[in-house]
GROMACS .gro file of C-alpha atoms in nm:
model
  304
    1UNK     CA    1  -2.848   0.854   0.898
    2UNK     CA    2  -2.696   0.802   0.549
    3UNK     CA    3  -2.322   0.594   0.564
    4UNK     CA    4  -2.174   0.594   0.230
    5UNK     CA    5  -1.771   0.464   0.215
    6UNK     CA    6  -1.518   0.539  -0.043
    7UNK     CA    7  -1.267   0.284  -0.092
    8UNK     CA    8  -0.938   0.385  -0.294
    9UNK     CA    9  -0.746   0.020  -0.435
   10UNK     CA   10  -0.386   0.151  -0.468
   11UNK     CA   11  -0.123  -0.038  -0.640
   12UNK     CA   12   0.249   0.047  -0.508
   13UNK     CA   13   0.495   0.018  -0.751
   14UNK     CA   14   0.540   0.261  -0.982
   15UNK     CA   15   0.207   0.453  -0.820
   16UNK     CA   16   0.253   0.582  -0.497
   17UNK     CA   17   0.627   0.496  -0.522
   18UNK     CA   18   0.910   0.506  -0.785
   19UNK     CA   19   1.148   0.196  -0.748
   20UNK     CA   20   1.173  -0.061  -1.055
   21UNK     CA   21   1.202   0.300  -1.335
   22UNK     CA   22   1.447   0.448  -1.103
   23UNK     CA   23   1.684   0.102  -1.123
   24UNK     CA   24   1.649   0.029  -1.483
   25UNK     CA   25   1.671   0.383  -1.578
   26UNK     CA   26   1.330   0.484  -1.755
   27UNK     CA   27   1.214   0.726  -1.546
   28UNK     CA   28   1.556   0.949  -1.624
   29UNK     CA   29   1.551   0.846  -1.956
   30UNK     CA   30   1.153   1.011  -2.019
   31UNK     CA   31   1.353   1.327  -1.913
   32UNK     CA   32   1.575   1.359  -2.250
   33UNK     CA   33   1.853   1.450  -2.036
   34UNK     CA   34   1.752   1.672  -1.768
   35UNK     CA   35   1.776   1.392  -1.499
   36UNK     CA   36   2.128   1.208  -1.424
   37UNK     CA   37   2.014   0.823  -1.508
   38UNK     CA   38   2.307   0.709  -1.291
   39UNK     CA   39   2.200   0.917  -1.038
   40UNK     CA   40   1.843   0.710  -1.025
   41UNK     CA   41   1.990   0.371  -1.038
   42UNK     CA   42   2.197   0.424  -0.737
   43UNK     CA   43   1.881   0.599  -0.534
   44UNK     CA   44   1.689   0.287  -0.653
   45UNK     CA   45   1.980   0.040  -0.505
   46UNK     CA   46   2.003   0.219  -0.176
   47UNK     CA   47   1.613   0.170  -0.113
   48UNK     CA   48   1.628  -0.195  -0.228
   49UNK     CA   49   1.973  -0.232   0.017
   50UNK     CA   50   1.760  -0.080   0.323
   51UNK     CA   51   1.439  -0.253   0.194
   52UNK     CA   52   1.606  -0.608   0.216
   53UNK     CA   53   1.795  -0.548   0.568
   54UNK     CA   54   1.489  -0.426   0.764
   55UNK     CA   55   1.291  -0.728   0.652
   56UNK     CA   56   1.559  -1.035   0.692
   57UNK     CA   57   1.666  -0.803   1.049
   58UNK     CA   58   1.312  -0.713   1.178
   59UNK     CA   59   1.012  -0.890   0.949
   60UNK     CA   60   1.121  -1.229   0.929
   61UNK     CA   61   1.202  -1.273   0.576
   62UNK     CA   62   1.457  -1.525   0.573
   63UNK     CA   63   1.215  -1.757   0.700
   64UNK     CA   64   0.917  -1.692   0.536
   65UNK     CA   65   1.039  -1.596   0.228
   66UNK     CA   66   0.895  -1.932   0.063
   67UNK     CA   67   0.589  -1.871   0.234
   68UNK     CA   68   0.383  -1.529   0.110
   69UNK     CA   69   0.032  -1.487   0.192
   70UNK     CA   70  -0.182  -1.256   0.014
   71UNK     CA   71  -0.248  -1.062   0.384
   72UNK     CA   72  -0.161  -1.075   0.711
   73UNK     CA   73  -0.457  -1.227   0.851
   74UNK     CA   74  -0.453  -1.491   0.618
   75UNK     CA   75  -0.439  -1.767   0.901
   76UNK     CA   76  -0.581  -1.598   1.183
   77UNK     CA   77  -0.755  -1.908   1.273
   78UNK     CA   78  -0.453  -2.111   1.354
   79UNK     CA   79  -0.351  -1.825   1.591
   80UNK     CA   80  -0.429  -1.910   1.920
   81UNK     CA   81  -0.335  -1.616   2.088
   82UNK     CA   82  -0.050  -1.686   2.289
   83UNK     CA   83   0.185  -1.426   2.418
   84UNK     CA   84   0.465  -1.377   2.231
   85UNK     CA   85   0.655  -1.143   2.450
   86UNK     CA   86   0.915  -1.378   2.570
   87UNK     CA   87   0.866  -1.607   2.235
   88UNK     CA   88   1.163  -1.713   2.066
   89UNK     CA   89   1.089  -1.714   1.658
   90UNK     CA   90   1.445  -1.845   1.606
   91UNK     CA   91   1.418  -2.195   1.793
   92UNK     CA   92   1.055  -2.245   1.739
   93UNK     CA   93   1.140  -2.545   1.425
   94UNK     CA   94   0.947  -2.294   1.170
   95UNK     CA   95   0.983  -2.476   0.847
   96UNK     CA   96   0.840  -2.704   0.617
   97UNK     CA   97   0.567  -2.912   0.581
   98UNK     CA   98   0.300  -2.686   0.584
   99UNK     CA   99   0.084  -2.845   0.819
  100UNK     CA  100  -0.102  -2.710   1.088
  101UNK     CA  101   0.159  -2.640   1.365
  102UNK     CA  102   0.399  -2.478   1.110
  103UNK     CA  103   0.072  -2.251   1.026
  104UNK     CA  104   0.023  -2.144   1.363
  105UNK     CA  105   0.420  -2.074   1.384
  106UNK     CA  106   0.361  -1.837   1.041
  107UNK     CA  107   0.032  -1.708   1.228
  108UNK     CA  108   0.274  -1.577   1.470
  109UNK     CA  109   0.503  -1.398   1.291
  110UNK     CA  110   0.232  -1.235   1.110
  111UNK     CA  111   0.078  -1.121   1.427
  112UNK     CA  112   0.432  -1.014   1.511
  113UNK     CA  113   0.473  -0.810   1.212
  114UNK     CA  114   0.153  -0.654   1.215
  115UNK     CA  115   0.237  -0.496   1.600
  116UNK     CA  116   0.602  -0.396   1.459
  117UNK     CA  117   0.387  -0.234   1.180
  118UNK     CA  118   0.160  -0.066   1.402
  119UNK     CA  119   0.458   0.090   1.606
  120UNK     CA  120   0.647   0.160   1.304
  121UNK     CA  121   0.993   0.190   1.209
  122UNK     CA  122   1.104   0.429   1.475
  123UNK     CA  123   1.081   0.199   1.751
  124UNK     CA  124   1.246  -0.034   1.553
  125UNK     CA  125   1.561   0.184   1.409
  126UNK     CA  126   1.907   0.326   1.557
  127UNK     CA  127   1.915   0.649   1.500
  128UNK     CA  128   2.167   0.656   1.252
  129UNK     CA  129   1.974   0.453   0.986
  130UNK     CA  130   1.647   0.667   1.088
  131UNK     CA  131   1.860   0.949   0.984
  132UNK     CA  132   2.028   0.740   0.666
  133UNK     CA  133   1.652   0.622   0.610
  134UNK     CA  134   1.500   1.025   0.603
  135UNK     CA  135   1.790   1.159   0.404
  136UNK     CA  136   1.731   0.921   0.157
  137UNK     CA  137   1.336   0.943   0.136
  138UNK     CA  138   1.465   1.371   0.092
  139UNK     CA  139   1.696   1.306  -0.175
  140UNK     CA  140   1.469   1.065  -0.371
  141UNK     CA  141   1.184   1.287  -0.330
  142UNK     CA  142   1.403   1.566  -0.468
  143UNK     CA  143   1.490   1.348  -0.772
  144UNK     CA  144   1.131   1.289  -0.843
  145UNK     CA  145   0.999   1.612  -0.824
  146UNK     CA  146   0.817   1.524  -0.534
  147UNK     CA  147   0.656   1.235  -0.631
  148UNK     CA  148   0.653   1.045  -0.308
  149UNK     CA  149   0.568   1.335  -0.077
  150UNK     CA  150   0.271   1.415  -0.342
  151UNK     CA  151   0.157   1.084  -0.315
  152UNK     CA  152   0.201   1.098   0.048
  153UNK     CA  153  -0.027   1.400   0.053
  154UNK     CA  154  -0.275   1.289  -0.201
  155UNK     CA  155  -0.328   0.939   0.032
  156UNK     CA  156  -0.404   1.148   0.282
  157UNK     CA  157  -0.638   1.373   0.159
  158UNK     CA  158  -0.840   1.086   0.084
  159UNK     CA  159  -0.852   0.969   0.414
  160UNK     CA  160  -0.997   1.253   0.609
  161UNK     CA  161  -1.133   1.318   0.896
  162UNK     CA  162  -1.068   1.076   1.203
  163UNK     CA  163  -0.709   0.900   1.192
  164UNK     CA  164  -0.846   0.682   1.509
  165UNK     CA  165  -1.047   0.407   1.336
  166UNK     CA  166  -0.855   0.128   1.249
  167UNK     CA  167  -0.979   0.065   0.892
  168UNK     CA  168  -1.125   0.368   0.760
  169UNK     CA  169  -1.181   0.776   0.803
  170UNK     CA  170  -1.486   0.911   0.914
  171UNK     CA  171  -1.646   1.266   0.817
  172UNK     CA  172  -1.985   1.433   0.838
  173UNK     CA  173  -2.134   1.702   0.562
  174UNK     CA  174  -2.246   2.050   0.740
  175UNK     CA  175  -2.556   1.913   0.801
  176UNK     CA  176  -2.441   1.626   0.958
  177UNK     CA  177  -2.696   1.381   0.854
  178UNK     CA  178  -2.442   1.162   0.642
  179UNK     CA  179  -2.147   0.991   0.718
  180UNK     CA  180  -1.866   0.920   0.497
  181UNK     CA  181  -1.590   0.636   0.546
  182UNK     CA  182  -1.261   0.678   0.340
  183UNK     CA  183  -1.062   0.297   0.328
  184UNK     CA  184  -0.730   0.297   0.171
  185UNK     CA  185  -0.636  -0.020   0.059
  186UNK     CA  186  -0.288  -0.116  -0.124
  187UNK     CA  187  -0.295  -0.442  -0.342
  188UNK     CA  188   0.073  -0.525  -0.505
  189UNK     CA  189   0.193  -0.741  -0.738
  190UNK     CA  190   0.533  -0.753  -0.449
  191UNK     CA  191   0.551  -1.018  -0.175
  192UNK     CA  192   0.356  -0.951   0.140
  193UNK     CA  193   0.697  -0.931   0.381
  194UNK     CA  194   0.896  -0.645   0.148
  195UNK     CA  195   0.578  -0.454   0.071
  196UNK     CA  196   0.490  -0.406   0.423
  197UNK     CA  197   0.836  -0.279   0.484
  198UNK     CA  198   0.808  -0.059   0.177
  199UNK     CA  199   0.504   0.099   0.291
  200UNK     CA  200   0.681   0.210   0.640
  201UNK     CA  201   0.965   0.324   0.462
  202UNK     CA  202   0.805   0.492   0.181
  203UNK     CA  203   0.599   0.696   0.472
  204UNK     CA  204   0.275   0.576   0.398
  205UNK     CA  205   0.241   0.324   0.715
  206UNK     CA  206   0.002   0.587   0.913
  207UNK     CA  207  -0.235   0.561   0.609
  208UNK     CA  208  -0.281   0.224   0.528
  209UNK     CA  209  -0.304  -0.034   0.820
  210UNK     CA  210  -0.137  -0.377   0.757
  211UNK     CA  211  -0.475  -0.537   0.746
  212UNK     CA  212  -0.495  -0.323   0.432
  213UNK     CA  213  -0.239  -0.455   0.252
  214UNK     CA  214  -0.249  -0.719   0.001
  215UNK     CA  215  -0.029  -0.946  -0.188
  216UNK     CA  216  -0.169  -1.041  -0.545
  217UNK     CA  217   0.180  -1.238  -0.558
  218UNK     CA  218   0.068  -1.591  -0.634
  219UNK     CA  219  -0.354  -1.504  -0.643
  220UNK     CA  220  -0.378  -1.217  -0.894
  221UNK     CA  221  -0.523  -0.877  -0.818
  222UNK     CA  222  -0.860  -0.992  -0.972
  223UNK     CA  223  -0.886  -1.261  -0.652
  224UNK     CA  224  -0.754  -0.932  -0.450
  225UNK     CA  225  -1.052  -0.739  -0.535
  226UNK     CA  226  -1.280  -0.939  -0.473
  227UNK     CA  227  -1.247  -1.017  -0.158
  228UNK     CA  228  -1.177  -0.618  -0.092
  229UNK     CA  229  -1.575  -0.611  -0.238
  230UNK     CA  230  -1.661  -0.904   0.002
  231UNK     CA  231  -1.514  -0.738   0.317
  232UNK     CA  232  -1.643  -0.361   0.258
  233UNK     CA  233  -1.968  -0.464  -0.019
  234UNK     CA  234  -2.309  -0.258   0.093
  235UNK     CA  235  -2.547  -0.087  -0.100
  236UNK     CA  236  -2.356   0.256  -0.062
  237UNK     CA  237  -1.974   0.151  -0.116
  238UNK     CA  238  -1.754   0.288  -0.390
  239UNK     CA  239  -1.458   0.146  -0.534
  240UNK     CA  240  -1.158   0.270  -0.736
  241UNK     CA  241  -0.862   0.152  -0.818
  242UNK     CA  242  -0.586   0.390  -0.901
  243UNK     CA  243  -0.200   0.187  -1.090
  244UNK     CA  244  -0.022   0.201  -1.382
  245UNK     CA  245  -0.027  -0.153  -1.510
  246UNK     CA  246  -0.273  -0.376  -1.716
  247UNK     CA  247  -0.339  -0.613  -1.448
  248UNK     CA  248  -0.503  -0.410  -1.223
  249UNK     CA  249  -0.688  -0.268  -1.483
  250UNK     CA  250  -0.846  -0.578  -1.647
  251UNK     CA  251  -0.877  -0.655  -1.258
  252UNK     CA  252  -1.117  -0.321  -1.221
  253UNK     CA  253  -1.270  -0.338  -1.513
  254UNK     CA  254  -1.384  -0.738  -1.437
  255UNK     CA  255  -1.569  -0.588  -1.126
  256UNK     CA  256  -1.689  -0.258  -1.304
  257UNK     CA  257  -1.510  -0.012  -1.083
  258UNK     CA  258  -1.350   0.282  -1.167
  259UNK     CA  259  -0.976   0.294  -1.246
  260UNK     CA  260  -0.705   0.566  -1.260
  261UNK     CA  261  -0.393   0.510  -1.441
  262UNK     CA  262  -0.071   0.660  -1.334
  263UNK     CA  263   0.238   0.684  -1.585
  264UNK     CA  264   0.588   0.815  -1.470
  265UNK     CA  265   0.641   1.012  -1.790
  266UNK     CA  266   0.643   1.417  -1.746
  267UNK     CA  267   0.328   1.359  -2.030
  268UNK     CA  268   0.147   1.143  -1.844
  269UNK     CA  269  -0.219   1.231  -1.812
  270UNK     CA  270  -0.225   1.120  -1.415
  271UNK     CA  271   0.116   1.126  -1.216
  272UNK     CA  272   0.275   1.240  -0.913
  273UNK     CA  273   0.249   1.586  -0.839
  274UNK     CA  274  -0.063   1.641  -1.006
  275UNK     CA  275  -0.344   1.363  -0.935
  276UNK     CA  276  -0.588   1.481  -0.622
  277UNK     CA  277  -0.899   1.345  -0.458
  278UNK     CA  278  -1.067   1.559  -0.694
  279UNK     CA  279  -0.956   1.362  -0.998
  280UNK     CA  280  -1.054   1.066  -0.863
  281UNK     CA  281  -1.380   1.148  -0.734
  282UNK     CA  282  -1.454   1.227  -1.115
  283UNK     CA  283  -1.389   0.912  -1.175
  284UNK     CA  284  -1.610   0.755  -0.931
  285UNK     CA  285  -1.889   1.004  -1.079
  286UNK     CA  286  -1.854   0.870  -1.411
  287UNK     CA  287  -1.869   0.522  -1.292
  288UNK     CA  288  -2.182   0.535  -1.011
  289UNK     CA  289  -2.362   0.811  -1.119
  290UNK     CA  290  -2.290   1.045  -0.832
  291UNK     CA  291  -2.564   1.347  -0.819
  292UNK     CA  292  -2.270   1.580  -0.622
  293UNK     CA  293  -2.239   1.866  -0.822
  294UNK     CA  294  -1.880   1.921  -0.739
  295UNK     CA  295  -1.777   1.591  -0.858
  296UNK     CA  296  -1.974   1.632  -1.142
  297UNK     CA  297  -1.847   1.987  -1.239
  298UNK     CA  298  -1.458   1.833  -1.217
  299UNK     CA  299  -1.331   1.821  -1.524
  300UNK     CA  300  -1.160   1.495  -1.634
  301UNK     CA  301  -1.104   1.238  -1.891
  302UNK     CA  302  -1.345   0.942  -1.809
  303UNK     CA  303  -1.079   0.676  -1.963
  304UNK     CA  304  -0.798   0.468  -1.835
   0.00000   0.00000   0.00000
């Protein structure tokens, strides 16, 4: 039986979400007037305001702040396995030096995050910031033109077929004599803690699982990708990255993988409603030589 997997590298900011343009006013401003700049900035400030209480109140951000890792399972092997049920993270002298015990304290919290994560922010939320939290995502999504449901929808497209596995989609052609494996991955320039957070806020948590989520913070996205190639390589794997900076594009281009650029301007080639699985599996046409006629009859510019 043929496997082949699809692996889509997203970056965050300023891709699948609007944040940074929305506070500093560019994204209004591309829209000569037809979009209230103030309007933007104060959307922006309300995410940021919910974005830092639900990590200092749930994630542990006050105390690991000073300590990002580039993914959650970063220091699995000081993790132990203990049951942290009844384990109290605020008397457990987490802190500096960084030496083994205070590793296995971090492992902890990571291991703690990733099951808050997993249950998302319902079980975490009163129901009066759930409903602060969706009216907000509404209005924003209004203001964008429906940028972040489209993204929403566009992630999820990607992934098809079975939401079960932990890692990746699976889906068989008619014949069923191939499988196909669709991985999201995110990989942001934001620390680990707040990106997490953003993704479960942002509504994307159901598509990409925290072990999915990376942190080029201190590394670089070029150290990012690589080990995304290490931990899904094979003969049939296919990667593309899909942002709308330079570094993830140097980043792609270093390892000779597609990549999709995204701009927040209404002229933007590839934006927010607009760019579908389609597009991208031009791209990854162009790049590996793909003999599927559909993807080969999809018309799109090969560039970044």
């Amino acid at each position: 039986m043929d496997q082949k997997m699809n692996v889509y590298i997203w970056d965050m900011d300023e891709t699948l979400i609007l944040l940074k343009s929305l506070i500093n006013g560019t994204y209004a401003e591309a829209f000569n007037g037809s979009k209230t700049v103030q309007s933007g900035v104060e959307i922006g400030k309300m995410w940021e305001n919910h974005i830092l209480q639900i990590c200092d109140d749930h994630f542990f951000y006050e105390q690991v702040e000073n300590c990002n890792m580039p993914y959650l399972d970063v220091l699995k092997q000081y993790d132990d396995g203990r049951d942290l049920t009844e384990y109290d993270f605020n008397k457990d002298g987490f802190g500096p030096p960084s030496d083994d015990l205070n590793k296995k304290r971090l492992a902890y919290r990571h291991r703690a995050v990733a099951h808050k994560y997993k249950k998302g922010l319902h079980s975490i939320l009163d129901q009066d910031m759930i409903k602060s939290w969706s009216e907000l995502y509404d209005v924003t999504d209004s203001y964008t033109d429906m940028w972040f449901s489209a993204a929403r929808a566009c992630l999820e497209q990607c992934a098809v077929g079975d939401r079960d596995l932990a890692s990746s989609t699976v889906s068989t052609n008619d014949a069923g004599d191939t499988i196909f494996q669709h991985v999201n991955i995110l990989v942001t320039s934001g620390s680990l803690i707040p990106s997490l957070v953003k993704c479960l806020l942002f509504r994307l948590g159901d598509l990409i699982p925290s072990e999915n989520v990376y942190s080029s913070w201190e590394v670089g996205k070029l150290q990012c990708l690589s080990w995304i190639k290490e931990r899904f390589n094979g003969p049939n794997v296919q990667f593309c990255v899909i942002g709308d900076g330079w570094e993830e594009c140097e980043a792609a281009e270093s390892m000779r993988w597609p990549f999709v650029k995204i701009g927040p301007l209404p002229s933007s080639f590839h934006r927010f409603p607009g760019l579908t699985p389609k597009d991208l599996g031009h791209y990854f046409s162009v790049v590996y030589g793909n003999s599927d006629k559909k993807d080969n009859d999809i018309l799109a510019p090969s560039g970044n």
